[in-house]
Every structure is written in C-alpha cells, then in structure tokens.
mmCIF file of C-alpha atoms in Angstrom:
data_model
loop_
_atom_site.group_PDB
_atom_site.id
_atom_site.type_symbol
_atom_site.label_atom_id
_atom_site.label_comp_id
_atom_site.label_asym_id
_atom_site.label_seq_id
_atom_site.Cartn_x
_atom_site.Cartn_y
_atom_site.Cartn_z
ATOM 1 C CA UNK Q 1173 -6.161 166.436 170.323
ATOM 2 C CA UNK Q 1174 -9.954 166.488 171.334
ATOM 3 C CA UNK Q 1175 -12.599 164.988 169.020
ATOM 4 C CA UNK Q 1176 -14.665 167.110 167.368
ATOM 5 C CA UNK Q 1177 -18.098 165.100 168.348
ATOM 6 C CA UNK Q 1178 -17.156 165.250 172.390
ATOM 7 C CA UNK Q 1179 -18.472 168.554 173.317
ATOM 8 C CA UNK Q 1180 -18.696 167.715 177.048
ATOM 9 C CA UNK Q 1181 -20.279 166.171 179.541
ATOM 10 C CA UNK Q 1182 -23.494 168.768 179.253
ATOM 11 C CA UNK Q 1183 -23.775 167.685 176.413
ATOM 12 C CA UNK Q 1184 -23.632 164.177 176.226
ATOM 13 C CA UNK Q 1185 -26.054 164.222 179.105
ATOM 14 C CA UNK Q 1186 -28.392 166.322 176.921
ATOM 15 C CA UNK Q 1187 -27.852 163.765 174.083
ATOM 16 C CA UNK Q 1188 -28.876 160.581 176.773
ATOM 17 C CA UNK Q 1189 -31.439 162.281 177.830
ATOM 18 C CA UNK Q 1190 -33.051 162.708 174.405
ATOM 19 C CA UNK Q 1191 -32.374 159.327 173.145
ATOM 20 C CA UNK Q 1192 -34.238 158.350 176.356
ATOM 21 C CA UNK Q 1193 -37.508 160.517 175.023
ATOM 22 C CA UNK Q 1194 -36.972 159.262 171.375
ATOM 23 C CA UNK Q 1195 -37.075 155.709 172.846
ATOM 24 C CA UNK Q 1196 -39.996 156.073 174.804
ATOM 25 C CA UNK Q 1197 -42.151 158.374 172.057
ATOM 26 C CA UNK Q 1198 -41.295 154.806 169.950
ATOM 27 C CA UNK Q 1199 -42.727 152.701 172.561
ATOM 28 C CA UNK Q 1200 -45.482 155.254 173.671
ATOM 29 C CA UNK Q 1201 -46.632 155.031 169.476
ATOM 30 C CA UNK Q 1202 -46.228 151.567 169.414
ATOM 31 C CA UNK Q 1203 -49.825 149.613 168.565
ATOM 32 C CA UNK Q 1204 -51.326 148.755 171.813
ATOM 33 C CA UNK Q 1205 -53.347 145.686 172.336
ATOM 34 C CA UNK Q 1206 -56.429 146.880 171.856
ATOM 35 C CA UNK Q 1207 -55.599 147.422 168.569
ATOM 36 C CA UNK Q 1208 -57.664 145.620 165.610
ATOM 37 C CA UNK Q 1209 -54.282 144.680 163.678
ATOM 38 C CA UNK Q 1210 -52.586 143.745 166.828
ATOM 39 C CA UNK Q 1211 -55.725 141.557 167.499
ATOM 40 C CA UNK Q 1212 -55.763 139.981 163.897
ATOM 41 C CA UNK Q 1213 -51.959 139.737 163.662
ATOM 42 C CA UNK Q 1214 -52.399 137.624 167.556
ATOM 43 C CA UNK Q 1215 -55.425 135.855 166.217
ATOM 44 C CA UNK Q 1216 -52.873 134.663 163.231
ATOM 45 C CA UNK Q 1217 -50.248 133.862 165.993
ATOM 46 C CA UNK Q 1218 -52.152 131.768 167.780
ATOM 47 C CA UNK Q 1219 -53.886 129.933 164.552
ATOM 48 C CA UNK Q 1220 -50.379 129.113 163.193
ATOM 49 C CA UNK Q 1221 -49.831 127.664 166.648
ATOM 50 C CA UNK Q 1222 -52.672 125.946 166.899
ATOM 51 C CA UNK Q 1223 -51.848 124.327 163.361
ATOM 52 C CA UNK Q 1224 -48.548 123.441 164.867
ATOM 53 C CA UNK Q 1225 -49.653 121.999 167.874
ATOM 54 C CA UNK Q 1226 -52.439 119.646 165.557
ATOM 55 C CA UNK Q 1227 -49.263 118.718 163.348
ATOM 56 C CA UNK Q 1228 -47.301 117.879 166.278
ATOM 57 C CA UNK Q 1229 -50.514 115.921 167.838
ATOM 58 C CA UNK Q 1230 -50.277 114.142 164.260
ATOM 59 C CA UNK Q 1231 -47.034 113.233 164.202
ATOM 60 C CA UNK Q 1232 -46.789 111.979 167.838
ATOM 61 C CA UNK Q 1233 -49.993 109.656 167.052
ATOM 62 C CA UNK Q 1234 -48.436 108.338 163.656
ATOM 63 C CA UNK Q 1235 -45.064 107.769 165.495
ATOM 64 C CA UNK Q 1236 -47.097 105.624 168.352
ATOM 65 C CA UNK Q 1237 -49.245 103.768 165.344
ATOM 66 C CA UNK Q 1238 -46.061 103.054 163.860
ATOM 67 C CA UNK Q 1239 -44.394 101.851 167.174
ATOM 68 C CA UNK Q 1240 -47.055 100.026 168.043
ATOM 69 C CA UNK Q 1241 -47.234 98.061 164.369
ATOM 70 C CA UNK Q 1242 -43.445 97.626 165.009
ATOM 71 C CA UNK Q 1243 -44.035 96.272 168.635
ATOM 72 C CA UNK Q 1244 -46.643 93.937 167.283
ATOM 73 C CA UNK Q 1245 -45.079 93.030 163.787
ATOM 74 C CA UNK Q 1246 -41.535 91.945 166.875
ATOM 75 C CA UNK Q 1247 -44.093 90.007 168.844
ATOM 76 C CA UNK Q 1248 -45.382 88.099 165.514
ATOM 77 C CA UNK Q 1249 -42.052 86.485 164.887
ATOM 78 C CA UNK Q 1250 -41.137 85.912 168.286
ATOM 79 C CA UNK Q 1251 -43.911 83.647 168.671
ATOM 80 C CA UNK Q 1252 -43.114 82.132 165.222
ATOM 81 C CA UNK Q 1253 -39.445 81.544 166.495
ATOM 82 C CA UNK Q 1254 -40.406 80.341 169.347
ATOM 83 C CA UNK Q 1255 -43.316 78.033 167.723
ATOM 84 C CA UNK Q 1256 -40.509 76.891 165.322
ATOM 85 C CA UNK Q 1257 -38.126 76.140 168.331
ATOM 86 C CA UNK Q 1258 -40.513 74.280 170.080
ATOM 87 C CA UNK Q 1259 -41.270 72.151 166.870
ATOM 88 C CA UNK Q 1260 -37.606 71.387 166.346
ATOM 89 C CA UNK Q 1261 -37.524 70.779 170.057
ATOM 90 C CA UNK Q 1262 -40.298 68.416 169.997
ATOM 91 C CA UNK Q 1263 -38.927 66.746 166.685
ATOM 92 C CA UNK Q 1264 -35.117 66.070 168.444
ATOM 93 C CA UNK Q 1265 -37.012 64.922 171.221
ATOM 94 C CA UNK Q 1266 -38.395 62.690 169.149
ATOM 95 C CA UNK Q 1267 -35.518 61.259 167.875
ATOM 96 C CA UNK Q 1268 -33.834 60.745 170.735
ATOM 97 C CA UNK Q 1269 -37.534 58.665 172.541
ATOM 98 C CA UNK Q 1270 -37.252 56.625 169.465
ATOM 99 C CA UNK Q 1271 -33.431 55.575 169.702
ATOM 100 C CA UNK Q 1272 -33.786 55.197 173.130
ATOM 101 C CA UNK Q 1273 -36.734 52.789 172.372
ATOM 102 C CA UNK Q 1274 -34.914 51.270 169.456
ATOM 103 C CA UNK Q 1275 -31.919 50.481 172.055
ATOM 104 C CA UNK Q 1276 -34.661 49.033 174.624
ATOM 105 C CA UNK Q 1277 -35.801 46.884 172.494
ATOM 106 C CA UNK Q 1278 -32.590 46.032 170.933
ATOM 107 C CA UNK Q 1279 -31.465 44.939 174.682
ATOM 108 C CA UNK Q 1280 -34.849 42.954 174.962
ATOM 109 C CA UNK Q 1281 -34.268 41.200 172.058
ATOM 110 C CA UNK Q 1282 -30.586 40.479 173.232
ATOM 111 C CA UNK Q 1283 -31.297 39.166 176.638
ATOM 112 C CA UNK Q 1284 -34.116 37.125 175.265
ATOM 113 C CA UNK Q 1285 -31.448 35.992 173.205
ATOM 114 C CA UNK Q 1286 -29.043 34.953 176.018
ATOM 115 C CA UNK Q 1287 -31.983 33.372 177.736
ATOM 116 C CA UNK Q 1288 -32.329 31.156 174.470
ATOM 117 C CA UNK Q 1289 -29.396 30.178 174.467
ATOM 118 C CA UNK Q 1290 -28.879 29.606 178.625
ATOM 119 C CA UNK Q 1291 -31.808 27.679 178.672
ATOM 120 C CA UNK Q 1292 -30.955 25.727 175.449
ATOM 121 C CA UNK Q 1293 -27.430 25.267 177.168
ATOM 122 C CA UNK Q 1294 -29.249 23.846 180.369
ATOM 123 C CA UNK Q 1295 -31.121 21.450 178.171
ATOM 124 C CA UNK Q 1296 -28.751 20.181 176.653
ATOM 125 C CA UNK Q 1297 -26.987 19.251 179.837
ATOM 126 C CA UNK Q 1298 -29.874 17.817 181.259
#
C-alpha cells in the first residue's frame, strides 16, 4: 500500500529543492552586520563580556589577596612554632648544662672529699 504523501521521486526533488530556496530567502533576509540593531545588540555582547571578564579579573585578584593573607597568616605561626621550639629547646638545654654542672661540682666536692680524707689518713700515719 503506497503512502499518500510519496508522490515520487519528481516530486520529492521538487520539494528539496524548494526547502533549499526557503532556507536561503531566510538567510538572504537575515539582518546583516551593517545593521544598527545588529551593531547595538554586538555592542551589548561585547559589554556583557567585558563585565564578565572585569568580574573574573575581580575574582582572580580577591582569590590571590586571599591566598596571599593565607600564605602569610601560615608563615606567622610557623615562625611562632618555631620561636616556641627554639625556646623550649633552649630551656631543656638548660636543664640539662645545669645538671651536668650540678654533677661537676658534685664530683669536685667528692674528690676534694677523698683528698681530705687521704691526706688526713697520711697524717695520721706520719
């Protein structure tokens, strides 16, 4: 059973062929670029990207401000944690110069002690 729309090859050439001319009549009255409202509706184009492009330009410089605050703020208490690291550095190095003087002096006072008592020892003997 044949369709009623397929008439035959004629024809459906004939119907390309216009659809062709409809197509190109639509691009042939199509606003050319000359045009005063193409040339406001591209001056609009390239405002809203110029906008875009400052926003973007904003954005960008507040993320840098911001990384750069971060980057700072990180160095800030690095060198506090490092200032506080050398203090408790300094402080058990402290500790440990005054035991070790405490135990010098602790073995002077010891031999000088032994020497006492050799030398009383040799007195007595002699």
């Amino acid at each position: 059973m044949r369709h009623p729309s397929d008439n035959g090859f004629a024809e459906r050439r004939n119907s390309a062929a216009e659809a062709k001319k409809q197509l190109l009549a639509k691009f042939a009255s199509a606003p050319k670029s000359t045009d005063p409202a193409m040339r406001e509706r591209l001056a609009a184009r390239e405002a809203i990207a110029a906008a875009r492009q400052a926003r973007r330009a904003d954005r960008e410089a507040s993320k840098k401000a911001e990384h750069e605050r971060v980057l700072i703020e990180a160095a800030a208490l690095a060198a506090a944690a490092e200032a506080d690291e050398r203090t408790e550095a300094e402080a058990r190095q402290a500790v440990i110069n005054d035991r070790v003087s405490r135990d010098v002096a602790d073995e002077a006072a010891r031999k000088a002690e032994r020497d006492r008592r050799y030398a009383a020892r040799k007195a007595r003997r002699a």
